[in-house]
Amino acid sequence: MSGNPTKNSVRGIVQPNLSDYEKTYAEFSWEWVRRELDGLPGNNGLNIAYEAVDRHAKGPRRDQLAIRWLGKDGAVRDFTYGDLKVQTNRFANVLKSLGAEKGERVFVLAGRIPELYIAALGTLKTLSVFCPLFSAFGPEPVFQRLVRGNAKILVTTRRQYEQKVVSLRERLPELQHILLSDVDDDVDACVLSLPKLMAKASDEFTIPPTNEEDMAVVHFTSGTTGMPKGAIHVHKAILTHYMTAKYALDLHPEDIYWCTADPGWVTGTSYGIFAPLAHGVSSIIDEADFDAERWYRILEREKVTVWYTAPTAIRRLMRLDIKPREQYDLSHLRFVASVGEPLNPEAVMWGRRVLDLTIHDNWWQTETGGIMIANYASMEVRPGSMGRPVPGIEAAIVRRSDENTVEVVTQPDVEGDLALRPGWPSMFRGYLHDEERYQKCFKSGWYVSGDLAERDVDGYFWFIGRADDIIKTAGHMVGPFEVESALLEHPAVAEVGVIGKPDPVIGELVKAFVSLKPGIQGTEALRMELLGFGRTKLGSAVAPKEIEFMANLPKTRSGKIMRRLLKAHELGLPEGDLSTLETTESGDKKE
Ligand code: ATP
Ligand code: MG
């Protein structure tokens, strides 16, 4: 297959990095990727922070923009690769002065402020372990994660500290140092001013020899299906980050790249920090939360060329009556990718119609550490498909034979568990303090992801749903994604979450919770119309039998629809762990 150069009216034609998928996939070796990275001087191993920062800072990229930080209030701070090296060296020296040791977790609880990024990379330089916490967590989720991660050092802001951490200190005897990013003086012997420590710290730091299997990051999963799990990642993961950013995000050295994810979730770390910096591109970081007009303005003003975002944000943009191509100059934008949830075909069509760009869906998990299945710049996109496995990754559909064994399904278009052959560099190396659960993920030599999918005859993977969300109705297996995508094609519909509701006759019946576009009333007539619309699109076996209007669907803070809460709501059952549920500004749960 030959590569289709991507249109780019301002920057000229850009040849995709992956011009021939089949050939690259067939010939690929991780050795190639390793050769594109530098490794620590003196053959001292592989360290993520060195690849992301220091190797650029000592070469021609020293004065190039690494990060442009856009503050909520309009402030702008630029960091070159040289600046980042100095700042992360200082942070590494701060940690050393506090006695931080190899393998110890350094937690950061903060919004998208520059100190978060500096702390992440500085921590990796010392061989301590970076552990991000989403800034909107309340005290209890913060406590749970700090305890599970045996936190000794926490970096946070004064506000976060006062609102959440003060009340927890007695229950966290292991927590020795709290560094506040925005106070000039120490609060007490344990609660210290980070700026003061940084000012005293040396600019020089030599990264110690790093084994590629040394622990680098612990990431808690999104908690969509239950209690979040702490996935352990190692320095070798940078090979996956680098390779996938090259092939699946098509990063070129001159790109201006914007990943909208928060580093509290794995996308915001793997692709918001490590991957773009490893490529030496200029990365935009916006401190503010989603705001359609602000986002379009950023794309325009910063001349973003590659944009990595999520279906939830795309659906929010789709709801609004903004005509981006008429109202904004987005001519620099050449590649858009999405992850986190299924990208409905309607969203891909919207991208083509409204942005004049195809949105490239890709699939991965906290556990996989990096993109595993993707749509590529050079390859035909089939709307609704997650694409094909990235080079170096063997993916398959497997069927569970019994509790501990699976068999590979060789025929196309058969539904089963999406599985990956273990051994890729960014594969998680464990769940923190839960070896049994980790072992259970592996069966018959495969990592079984917990998602159900199909593979078509050309090797494209199609998401069906999470194994836990599959609906068994009158002898059929129905994936919520298919039903949600069909209803989303109706012009009144903004978002849909579909569950199976227990039914004495047919096992489960398909029930859809629908939120409508602004200004549209959820009348009985509209409900009937949507039921009919579903039947026409899907046939009566799969179409929803019940539809309930709901102003806001429950979502994780990373924007995933929490079907388990829709089900709990339907059945009047306990809601389970709510630590990652999105809340309104006032801190109340969304109704
Ligand atoms: P938890 O494991 O705590 O329930 P989570 O699975 O949502 O939370 P993440 O690791 O952040 O935590 O998300 C990975 C999951 O997100 C995947 O297993 C899949 O269900 C979903 N997902 C990610 N990308 C896609 C995609 N492109 N299409 C469909 N689903 C996706
Ligand atoms: Mg999961």
Coordinates of C-alpha atoms and ligand atoms in Angstrom, one line a residue:
M1 CA 0.0 0.0 0.0
S2 CA 1.5 3.3 -1.0
G3 CA 1.5 6.3 1.4
N4 CA -1.0 9.1 0.8
P5 CA 0.7 12.4 1.7
T6 CA -1.4 14.4 4.0
K7 CA -2.7 17.7 2.7
N8 CA -1.2 20.7 4.4
S9 CA -1.8 23.9 2.7
V10 CA 0.6 26.0 4.9
R11 CA 3.4 23.6 5.5
G12 CA 3.4 21.8 2.2
I13 CA 3.0 18.1 1.7
V14 CA 4.0 15.9 4.6
Q15 CA 4.9 12.3 3.8
P16 CA 3.6 9.9 6.4
N17 CA 6.3 8.2 8.5
L18 CA 4.5 4.9 7.9
S19 CA 4.1 4.8 4.2
D20 CA 3.7 1.1 3.7
Y21 CA 1.9 -0.6 6.6
E22 CA 2.2 -4.2 5.5
K23 CA 5.9 -3.9 4.8
T24 CA 6.8 -2.1 8.0
Y25 CA 4.7 -4.5 10.0
A26 CA 6.3 -7.5 8.4
E27 CA 9.9 -6.3 8.8
F28 CA 9.7 -4.3 12.1
S29 CA 12.1 -4.9 14.9
W30 CA 12.3 -3.1 18.2
E31 CA 16.0 -2.9 17.5
W32 CA 15.2 -0.2 14.9
V33 CA 13.5 1.9 17.5
R34 CA 16.3 1.4 20.0
R35 CA 18.7 2.7 17.4
E36 CA 16.7 5.9 17.0
L37 CA 17.0 6.6 20.7
D38 CA 20.3 7.6 22.3
G39 CA 20.6 5.6 25.5
L40 CA 22.5 7.0 28.5
P41 CA 26.1 8.1 27.7
G42 CA 28.7 5.5 28.4
N43 CA 26.2 2.7 27.6
N44 CA 24.5 3.2 30.9
G45 CA 21.1 2.0 29.9
L46 CA 17.8 3.6 28.9
N47 CA 16.1 6.4 30.8
I48 CA 12.9 8.0 29.7
A49 CA 13.9 11.5 30.9
Y50 CA 17.2 11.4 29.1
E51 CA 15.5 10.5 25.8
A52 CA 12.8 13.1 26.3
V53 CA 15.0 16.0 27.5
D54 CA 18.8 15.7 27.9
R55 CA 19.6 14.2 24.5
H56 CA 17.9 17.2 22.8
A57 CA 19.3 19.7 25.2
K58 CA 22.9 18.8 24.3
G59 CA 22.3 19.0 20.6
P60 CA 20.9 21.4 18.0
R61 CA 17.4 21.3 19.6
R62 CA 18.7 23.0 22.8
D63 CA 17.0 26.3 22.1
Q64 CA 13.9 24.8 20.4
L65 CA 10.5 25.2 22.1
A66 CA 9.8 22.0 24.0
I67 CA 6.7 23.0 25.9
R68 CA 4.4 26.1 25.5
W69 CA 2.2 26.3 28.6
L70 CA -1.0 28.2 28.3
G71 CA -2.3 29.3 31.7
K72 CA -6.1 29.4 32.5
D73 CA -5.8 33.2 32.9
G74 CA -4.0 33.9 29.7
A75 CA -0.4 33.6 30.9
V76 CA 2.1 31.9 28.6
R77 CA 5.3 30.2 29.6
D78 CA 7.7 28.8 27.1
F79 CA 10.3 26.1 27.9
T80 CA 13.1 25.2 25.5
Y81 CA 14.7 21.8 25.7
G82 CA 17.6 23.5 27.4
D83 CA 15.3 25.1 30.0
L84 CA 13.7 21.8 30.7
K85 CA 17.0 20.2 31.3
V86 CA 17.9 22.8 33.9
Q87 CA 14.6 22.6 35.6
T88 CA 14.4 18.8 35.7
N89 CA 18.0 18.6 36.9
R90 CA 17.1 20.9 39.8
F91 CA 14.1 18.9 40.7
A92 CA 16.1 15.7 40.6
N93 CA 18.6 17.4 43.0
V94 CA 15.7 18.4 45.3
L95 CA 14.6 14.8 45.5
K96 CA 18.1 13.7 46.2
S97 CA 18.4 16.3 49.0
L98 CA 15.3 14.8 50.6
G99 CA 16.7 11.3 50.4
A100 CA 14.4 10.0 47.7
E101 CA 15.5 6.5 46.6
K102 CA 15.3 4.4 43.6
G103 CA 11.9 2.8 43.2
E104 CA 10.2 5.1 45.7
R105 CA 7.0 6.8 44.5
V106 CA 6.9 10.5 44.0
F107 CA 3.2 11.6 43.7
V108 CA 2.0 14.8 42.0
L109 CA -1.4 16.1 42.8
A110 CA -1.9 19.2 40.6
G111 CA -3.6 20.6 37.6
R112 CA -1.7 21.0 34.3
I113 CA 0.9 23.4 35.7
P114 CA 4.6 23.5 34.6
E115 CA 5.8 22.0 37.9
L116 CA 3.9 18.8 37.2
Y117 CA 5.8 18.2 34.0
I118 CA 9.1 19.2 35.6
A119 CA 8.4 16.9 38.5
A120 CA 7.5 14.0 36.3
L121 CA 10.8 14.2 34.3
G122 CA 13.0 15.1 37.2
T123 CA 11.6 12.1 39.2
L124 CA 12.5 9.8 36.4
K125 CA 16.1 11.2 36.3
T126 CA 16.6 10.0 39.9
L127 CA 15.0 6.6 39.3
S128 CA 12.2 7.3 41.7
V129 CA 8.8 6.5 40.3
F130 CA 6.4 9.1 39.0
C131 CA 2.8 8.7 40.1
P132 CA 0.3 11.3 38.9
L133 CA -3.0 12.0 40.7
F134 CA -5.9 13.8 38.9
S135 CA -6.3 17.2 40.5
A136 CA -10.1 17.0 40.8
F137 CA -9.9 13.9 43.1
G138 CA -11.5 14.5 46.5
P139 CA -9.6 13.6 49.7
E140 CA -10.6 10.0 49.8
P141 CA -9.4 8.9 46.3
V142 CA -6.2 10.9 47.0
F143 CA -5.8 9.0 50.3
Q144 CA -6.5 5.6 48.7
R145 CA -3.9 6.1 46.0
L146 CA -1.2 7.6 48.3
V147 CA -1.6 4.6 50.7
R148 CA -1.5 2.0 47.9
G149 CA 1.5 3.7 46.4
N150 CA 3.4 4.0 49.7
A151 CA 3.9 7.7 49.1
K152 CA 6.8 9.3 50.8
I153 CA 6.9 12.5 48.7
L154 CA 4.0 14.5 47.3
V155 CA 4.2 17.5 45.1
T156 CA 1.1 19.7 45.1
T157 CA -0.2 23.2 45.3
R158 CA -1.2 25.2 48.4
R159 CA -4.9 25.0 47.6
Q160 CA -4.8 21.2 47.0
Y161 CA -2.8 20.8 50.2
E162 CA -5.2 22.8 52.3
Q163 CA -8.4 21.3 50.7
K164 CA -7.4 17.7 50.7
V165 CA -4.1 16.7 52.2
V166 CA -4.1 18.5 55.6
S167 CA -6.9 16.4 56.8
L168 CA -5.2 13.2 55.6
R169 CA -1.7 13.7 57.2
E170 CA -2.4 11.7 60.3
R171 CA -3.5 8.8 58.3
L172 CA -0.4 8.9 56.1
P173 CA 2.5 8.1 58.4
E174 CA 4.7 7.1 55.5
L175 CA 4.4 10.5 53.8
Q176 CA 7.5 12.4 54.8
H177 CA 7.7 15.4 52.5
I178 CA 5.0 17.6 50.9
L179 CA 6.4 20.1 48.4
L180 CA 4.1 23.0 47.5
S181 CA 4.7 24.5 44.1
D182 CA 3.3 28.0 44.9
V183 CA 4.5 29.1 48.3
D184 CA 7.6 31.1 49.1
D185 CA 8.3 29.8 52.6
D186 CA 8.1 26.4 54.2
V187 CA 4.9 25.7 56.2
D188 CA 6.5 23.3 58.7
A189 CA 9.4 20.8 58.7
C190 CA 7.5 18.5 56.4
V191 CA 5.6 20.9 54.2
L192 CA 8.2 22.8 52.1
S193 CA 8.4 25.5 49.5
L194 CA 9.3 23.9 46.2
P195 CA 10.4 27.2 44.6
K196 CA 12.8 27.7 47.5
L197 CA 14.3 24.2 47.2
M198 CA 14.5 24.6 43.4
A199 CA 16.4 27.9 43.8
K200 CA 19.0 26.3 46.0
A201 CA 19.4 23.2 43.9
S202 CA 22.2 22.7 41.4
D203 CA 21.6 22.8 37.6
E204 CA 23.8 19.8 37.2
F205 CA 22.6 16.3 37.5
T206 CA 24.0 13.0 36.1
I207 CA 21.3 10.4 35.5
P208 CA 22.5 7.2 37.2
P209 CA 22.8 4.0 35.1
T210 CA 19.3 2.9 34.4
N211 CA 18.1 -0.6 33.7
E212 CA 15.4 -0.6 31.1
E213 CA 13.3 -2.7 33.5
D214 CA 13.6 -0.2 36.3
M215 CA 10.1 1.0 37.4
A216 CA 9.3 4.5 36.0
V217 CA 5.6 5.2 36.4
V218 CA 2.6 3.9 38.3
H219 CA -0.7 4.8 36.7
F220 CA -4.1 4.2 38.2
T221 CA -6.7 3.1 35.6
S222 CA -9.7 5.2 34.9
G223 CA -12.1 3.2 37.1
T224 CA -14.7 2.9 34.4
T225 CA -15.6 -0.7 35.4
G226 CA -14.6 -0.7 39.1
M227 CA -12.0 0.2 41.6
P228 CA -8.9 1.7 39.8
K229 CA -5.8 -0.5 39.6
G230 CA -2.2 0.8 39.8
A231 CA -0.4 -0.3 36.6
I232 CA 3.4 -0.5 36.9
H233 CA 5.5 0.7 33.9
V234 CA 9.2 0.7 33.3
H235 CA 11.8 2.9 31.5
K236 CA 11.8 0.6 28.5
A237 CA 8.3 1.8 27.7
I238 CA 9.8 4.8 25.9
L239 CA 10.4 2.5 22.9
T240 CA 6.7 2.1 22.5
H241 CA 6.0 5.7 23.1
Y242 CA 8.5 6.8 20.5
M243 CA 7.5 4.3 17.9
T244 CA 3.8 4.8 18.2
A245 CA 4.1 8.6 18.1
K246 CA 6.1 8.2 14.9
Y247 CA 3.7 5.8 13.2
A248 CA 0.3 6.2 14.7
L249 CA 0.5 10.0 15.5
D250 CA 2.8 10.6 12.5
L251 CA 5.0 13.1 14.5
H252 CA 7.6 14.9 12.4
P253 CA 10.4 17.0 14.0
E254 CA 8.8 20.3 13.0
D255 CA 5.3 19.5 14.4
I256 CA 3.4 21.6 16.8
Y257 CA 1.6 19.0 18.8
W258 CA -1.3 19.2 21.3
C259 CA -2.5 16.3 23.4
T260 CA -5.5 17.4 25.4
A261 CA -5.4 14.7 28.0
D262 CA -4.5 15.3 31.6
P263 CA -1.4 13.5 33.0
G264 CA -3.7 12.1 35.7
W265 CA -4.6 9.6 33.0
V266 CA -2.1 7.5 31.1
T267 CA -2.7 9.3 27.8
G268 CA -1.6 12.6 29.3
T269 CA 1.6 11.1 30.5
S270 CA 2.6 8.7 27.7
Y271 CA 1.5 11.1 24.9
G272 CA 1.3 14.4 26.8
I273 CA 4.8 14.2 28.2
F274 CA 7.1 11.4 27.1
A275 CA 6.3 10.7 23.4
P276 CA 6.3 14.2 22.0
L277 CA 9.5 15.2 23.9
A278 CA 11.2 12.0 22.8
H279 CA 10.6 13.2 19.3
G280 CA 11.8 16.7 20.0
V281 CA 8.7 18.4 18.8
S282 CA 7.0 21.5 20.3
S283 CA 4.2 20.6 22.6
I284 CA 1.2 22.7 23.7
I285 CA -0.2 22.3 27.2
D286 CA -3.4 24.0 28.1
E287 CA -4.1 24.4 31.8
A288 CA -7.8 25.1 31.3
D289 CA -10.6 22.6 30.9
F290 CA -12.6 21.9 27.8
D291 CA -14.1 25.0 26.2
A292 CA -15.0 24.7 22.5
E293 CA -14.1 28.3 21.5
R294 CA -10.9 28.3 23.5
W295 CA -9.8 25.0 21.9
Y296 CA -10.4 26.2 18.3
R297 CA -8.6 29.4 19.2
I298 CA -5.6 27.4 20.5
L299 CA -5.5 25.2 17.3
E300 CA -5.5 28.4 15.2
R301 CA -3.2 30.6 17.2
E302 CA -0.6 28.0 18.1
K303 CA -0.7 26.6 14.5
V304 CA -1.2 23.1 15.9
T305 CA -0.3 20.5 13.3
V306 CA -1.0 17.2 15.2
W307 CA -3.9 17.0 17.6
Y308 CA -4.6 14.0 19.9
T309 CA -7.9 14.2 21.8
A310 CA -10.8 12.0 22.9
P311 CA -14.3 11.0 21.7
T312 CA -15.9 12.8 24.6
A313 CA -14.4 16.1 23.5
I314 CA -15.2 15.5 19.8
R315 CA -18.9 14.7 20.8
R316 CA -19.0 18.0 22.7
L317 CA -17.7 19.9 19.7
M318 CA -20.3 18.1 17.5
R319 CA -23.1 19.3 19.7
L320 CA -22.4 23.0 19.1
D321 CA -23.3 25.1 16.2
I322 CA -19.7 26.3 15.4
K323 CA -18.4 26.2 11.9
P324 CA -14.7 25.9 12.7
R325 CA -13.4 26.2 9.1
E326 CA -15.4 29.4 8.5
Q327 CA -14.7 30.9 11.9
Y328 CA -11.0 29.8 12.5
D329 CA -7.9 29.3 10.4
L330 CA -7.1 25.7 11.0
S331 CA -5.0 25.3 7.9
H332 CA -2.0 24.1 9.8
L333 CA -3.8 21.1 11.3
R334 CA -3.0 18.0 9.3
F335 CA -3.5 15.0 11.6
V336 CA -6.1 14.3 14.3
A337 CA -6.2 11.2 16.5
S338 CA -8.5 10.1 19.2
V339 CA -8.5 7.5 22.1
G340 CA -10.2 6.5 25.2
E341 CA -13.6 5.3 24.1
P342 CA -15.0 4.1 20.8
L343 CA -15.1 6.8 18.2
N344 CA -18.5 6.6 16.6
P345 CA -18.6 6.5 12.8
E346 CA -20.7 9.7 13.0
A347 CA -17.8 11.4 14.7
V348 CA -15.5 10.4 11.8
M349 CA -18.0 11.7 9.3
W350 CA -18.3 15.0 11.3
G351 CA -14.5 15.4 11.2
R352 CA -14.5 15.0 7.4
R353 CA -17.4 17.3 6.9
V354 CA -16.6 20.0 9.5
L355 CA -12.8 19.9 9.9
D356 CA -12.1 18.5 6.5
L357 CA -9.9 16.0 8.3
T358 CA -10.3 12.3 9.1
I359 CA -10.1 11.6 12.8
H360 CA -7.9 8.6 13.4
D361 CA -9.1 6.4 16.2
N362 CA -6.6 4.3 18.2
W363 CA -7.0 1.8 21.0
W364 CA -5.0 1.1 24.0
Q365 CA -5.2 0.8 27.8
T366 CA -3.4 2.0 31.0
E367 CA -2.1 -1.6 31.1
T368 CA -0.6 -1.5 27.5
G369 CA 1.2 1.8 28.3
G370 CA 1.0 2.9 24.6
I371 CA -1.0 2.7 21.4
M372 CA -1.6 -0.9 20.3
I373 CA -4.1 -0.6 17.5
A374 CA -4.4 2.4 15.3
N375 CA -5.5 4.1 12.1
Y376 CA -2.5 5.6 10.2
A377 CA -2.1 8.6 8.0
S378 CA -1.3 6.4 5.0
M379 CA -4.1 3.9 5.4
E380 CA -7.8 3.9 4.5
V381 CA -9.9 4.7 7.5
R382 CA -13.0 2.6 8.0
P383 CA -15.3 4.7 10.2
G384 CA -16.0 2.9 13.4
S385 CA -12.9 0.7 13.3
M386 CA -10.0 1.1 15.7
G387 CA -7.6 0.3 12.8
R388 CA -4.8 -2.3 12.7
P389 CA -2.1 -3.3 15.2
V390 CA 1.0 -1.1 15.4
P391 CA 4.2 -2.6 14.2
G392 CA 5.7 -4.9 16.8
I393 CA 2.3 -5.8 18.2
E394 CA 0.5 -9.1 17.6
A395 CA -3.2 -8.7 18.3
A396 CA -5.8 -11.4 18.0
I397 CA -9.4 -12.3 18.8
V398 CA -9.5 -15.2 21.3
R399 CA -12.3 -17.2 22.8
R400 CA -12.3 -18.4 26.4
S401 CA -12.3 -22.2 26.5
D402 CA -12.4 -22.2 30.3
E403 CA -11.4 -20.1 33.2
N404 CA -7.6 -20.3 32.4
T405 CA -7.3 -21.0 28.7
V406 CA -8.1 -19.2 25.5
E407 CA -8.0 -20.2 21.8
V408 CA -7.3 -17.9 18.9
V409 CA -10.2 -17.3 16.5
T410 CA -8.8 -17.5 13.0
Q411 CA -11.9 -16.7 11.0
P412 CA -12.7 -13.0 10.4
D413 CA -15.8 -11.2 11.7
V414 CA -16.2 -13.3 14.8
E415 CA -16.6 -11.7 18.1
G416 CA -14.3 -12.5 20.9
D417 CA -11.8 -11.2 23.5
L418 CA -9.2 -8.8 22.1
A419 CA -5.8 -10.2 23.1
L420 CA -2.2 -9.2 22.7
R421 CA 1.0 -11.3 22.6
P422 CA 2.9 -10.2 25.7
G423 CA 6.4 -8.8 25.6
W424 CA 6.1 -5.3 24.1
P425 CA 8.2 -2.7 25.9
S426 CA 5.4 -0.6 27.5
M427 CA 3.4 -3.6 28.8
F428 CA 2.5 -3.2 32.4
R429 CA 4.8 -5.2 34.7
G430 CA 2.2 -5.6 37.4
Y431 CA -0.7 -4.1 39.4
L432 CA 0.6 -2.5 42.5
H433 CA 0.2 -5.0 45.4
D434 CA -2.0 -7.2 43.4
E435 CA 0.0 -10.0 41.7
E436 CA -2.9 -12.3 41.6
R437 CA -5.0 -10.0 39.5
Y438 CA -2.0 -9.3 37.2
Q439 CA -1.5 -13.0 36.6
K440 CA -5.2 -13.5 35.8
C441 CA -4.8 -11.2 32.8
F442 CA -2.6 -13.7 31.0
K443 CA -4.0 -16.9 29.5
S444 CA -2.5 -19.4 27.1
G445 CA 0.4 -17.0 26.3
W446 CA -1.9 -14.0 25.6
Y447 CA -2.7 -10.8 27.5
V448 CA -6.5 -10.8 27.5
S449 CA -7.6 -7.1 27.5
G450 CA -11.1 -7.4 28.9
D451 CA -12.5 -5.7 25.7
L452 CA -14.5 -7.6 23.1
A453 CA -13.8 -7.0 19.4
E454 CA -13.9 -8.4 15.9
R455 CA -11.3 -8.5 13.2
D456 CA -12.4 -8.2 9.6
V457 CA -10.9 -10.0 6.7
D458 CA -8.4 -7.2 6.0
G459 CA -7.1 -7.1 9.6
Y460 CA -9.0 -4.1 10.9
F461 CA -10.2 -4.4 14.5
W462 CA -13.8 -3.3 15.4
F463 CA -14.6 -2.6 19.1
I464 CA -17.7 -4.3 20.4
G465 CA -17.7 -3.3 24.1
R466 CA -16.1 -4.2 27.4
A467 CA -16.6 -7.8 28.4
D468 CA -18.5 -6.5 31.4
D469 CA -20.9 -4.4 29.4
I470 CA -22.0 -6.9 26.8
I471 CA -25.7 -7.4 26.7
K472 CA -27.2 -10.9 26.2
T473 CA -30.7 -10.4 24.8
A474 CA -32.9 -13.2 23.4
G475 CA -30.0 -15.3 22.5
H476 CA -28.0 -12.4 20.9
M477 CA -24.9 -10.8 22.2
V478 CA -25.2 -7.0 21.7
G479 CA -22.3 -4.6 22.1
P480 CA -23.4 -1.2 23.5
F481 CA -21.2 0.6 21.0
E482 CA -23.2 -0.5 18.0
V483 CA -26.4 0.7 19.5
E484 CA -24.9 3.9 20.8
S485 CA -23.4 4.7 17.4
A486 CA -26.7 4.2 15.6
L487 CA -28.7 6.5 17.9
L488 CA -26.0 9.1 17.7
E489 CA -26.8 9.5 14.0
H490 CA -30.1 11.0 15.0
P491 CA -29.8 14.8 14.8
A492 CA -31.4 15.4 18.3
V493 CA -28.9 13.1 20.1
A494 CA -25.8 14.3 21.8
E495 CA -24.7 11.3 23.8
V496 CA -25.9 7.8 24.5
G497 CA -25.1 5.1 27.0
V498 CA -26.6 1.6 26.5
I499 CA -27.0 -1.2 29.1
G500 CA -28.7 -4.5 29.5
K501 CA -31.7 -4.4 31.8
P502 CA -32.6 -7.8 33.3
D503 CA -35.8 -9.2 31.8
P504 CA -37.6 -12.4 32.8
V505 CA -38.4 -13.4 29.2
I506 CA -35.4 -12.4 27.1
G507 CA -32.6 -12.3 29.7
E508 CA -31.7 -8.7 29.2
L509 CA -33.3 -6.0 27.2
V510 CA -31.4 -3.2 25.5
K511 CA -32.0 0.1 27.3
A512 CA -30.5 3.4 26.1
F513 CA -29.9 6.5 28.2
V514 CA -29.9 9.5 25.9
S515 CA -28.8 13.1 26.4
L516 CA -30.1 15.6 23.8
K517 CA -28.5 18.5 22.1
P518 CA -29.0 21.9 23.7
G519 CA -32.5 23.3 23.3
I520 CA -34.2 20.0 22.5
Q521 CA -36.9 18.7 24.7
G522 CA -37.2 15.1 25.7
T523 CA -40.8 14.7 24.7
E524 CA -42.8 11.4 24.4
A525 CA -43.0 12.0 20.7
L526 CA -39.2 12.2 20.4
R527 CA -38.8 9.1 22.5
M528 CA -41.1 7.2 20.2
E529 CA -39.3 8.6 17.2
L530 CA -35.9 7.4 18.6
L531 CA -37.3 3.9 19.3
G532 CA -38.4 3.7 15.7
F533 CA -35.1 5.2 14.4
G534 CA -33.2 2.5 16.4
R535 CA -35.4 -0.3 14.9
T536 CA -34.9 1.0 11.4
K537 CA -31.1 1.2 11.8
L538 CA -30.5 -1.9 13.9
G539 CA -33.4 -4.3 13.5
S540 CA -35.7 -5.2 16.3
A541 CA -33.4 -7.8 17.9
V542 CA -30.7 -5.3 18.6
A543 CA -32.6 -2.0 18.8
P544 CA -33.3 -0.5 22.2
K545 CA -36.6 -1.4 23.7
E546 CA -36.5 1.3 26.3
I547 CA -35.1 4.9 26.1
E548 CA -34.7 7.2 29.0
F549 CA -33.6 10.8 28.6
M550 CA -30.9 12.0 31.0
A551 CA -29.4 15.5 30.9
N552 CA -25.9 14.3 31.7
L553 CA -24.6 10.8 31.4
P554 CA -22.3 9.7 34.3
K555 CA -18.7 9.8 33.0
T556 CA -15.2 9.3 34.4
R557 CA -13.2 12.5 34.7
S558 CA -11.3 11.3 31.6
G559 CA -14.7 11.4 29.7
K560 CA -15.7 7.8 29.5
I561 CA -19.4 6.9 29.9
M562 CA -19.8 4.8 33.1
R563 CA -22.3 2.2 32.0
R564 CA -21.9 0.5 35.4
L565 CA -23.5 3.6 37.0
L566 CA -26.3 3.6 34.5
K567 CA -27.0 0.0 35.4
A568 CA -26.8 0.7 39.1
H569 CA -29.2 3.6 38.6
E570 CA -31.6 1.3 36.7
L571 CA -31.5 -1.5 39.2
G572 CA -31.4 0.7 42.3
L573 CA -28.1 -1.0 43.3
P574 CA -25.1 0.5 45.2
E575 CA -22.9 2.6 42.9
G576 CA -19.5 1.1 43.9
D577 CA -16.3 3.1 43.7
L578 CA -17.1 6.7 42.6
S579 CA -13.6 8.1 42.9
T580 CA -13.2 8.9 39.2
L581 CA -16.8 10.1 38.5
E582 CA -16.9 13.5 36.9
T583 CA -18.4 16.2 39.1
T584 CA -19.6 19.7 38.5
E585 CA -17.6 22.8 39.4
S586 CA -19.2 22.9 42.8
G587 CA -18.0 19.4 43.5
D588 CA -21.5 17.9 43.3
K589 CA -22.1 14.8 41.3
K590 CA -23.7 15.6 38.0
E591 CA -27.5 14.8 38.0
Ligands
ATP1 P1 -10.9 0.5 34.6 O1 -9.9 -0.5 34.0 O2 -10.4 1.0 35.9 O3 -12.3 0.1 34.5 P2 -10.6 1.9 32.1 O4 -10.5 0.6 31.5 O5 -11.6 2.9 31.5 O6 -10.8 1.8 33.6 P3 -8.2 3.0 30.8 O7 -7.0 2.1 30.9 O8 -8.0 4.5 30.9 O9 -9.1 2.6 32.0 O10 -9.0 2.8 29.5 C1 -8.8 1.7 28.6 C2 -10.1 1.2 28.1 O11 -10.8 2.3 27.3 C3 -10.0 0.1 27.1 O12 -9.9 -1.1 27.7 C4 -11.3 0.3 26.3 O13 -12.4 -0.3 26.9 C5 -11.5 1.8 26.2 N1 -10.9 2.3 25.0 C6 -9.7 3.0 24.8 N2 -9.6 3.4 23.5 C7 -10.6 2.9 22.9 C8 -11.0 2.9 21.5 N3 -10.3 3.5 20.6 N4 -12.2 2.3 21.2 C9 -12.9 1.7 22.1 N5 -12.6 1.6 23.4 C10 -11.5 2.2 23.8
MG2 MG -9.6 -1.2 32.1

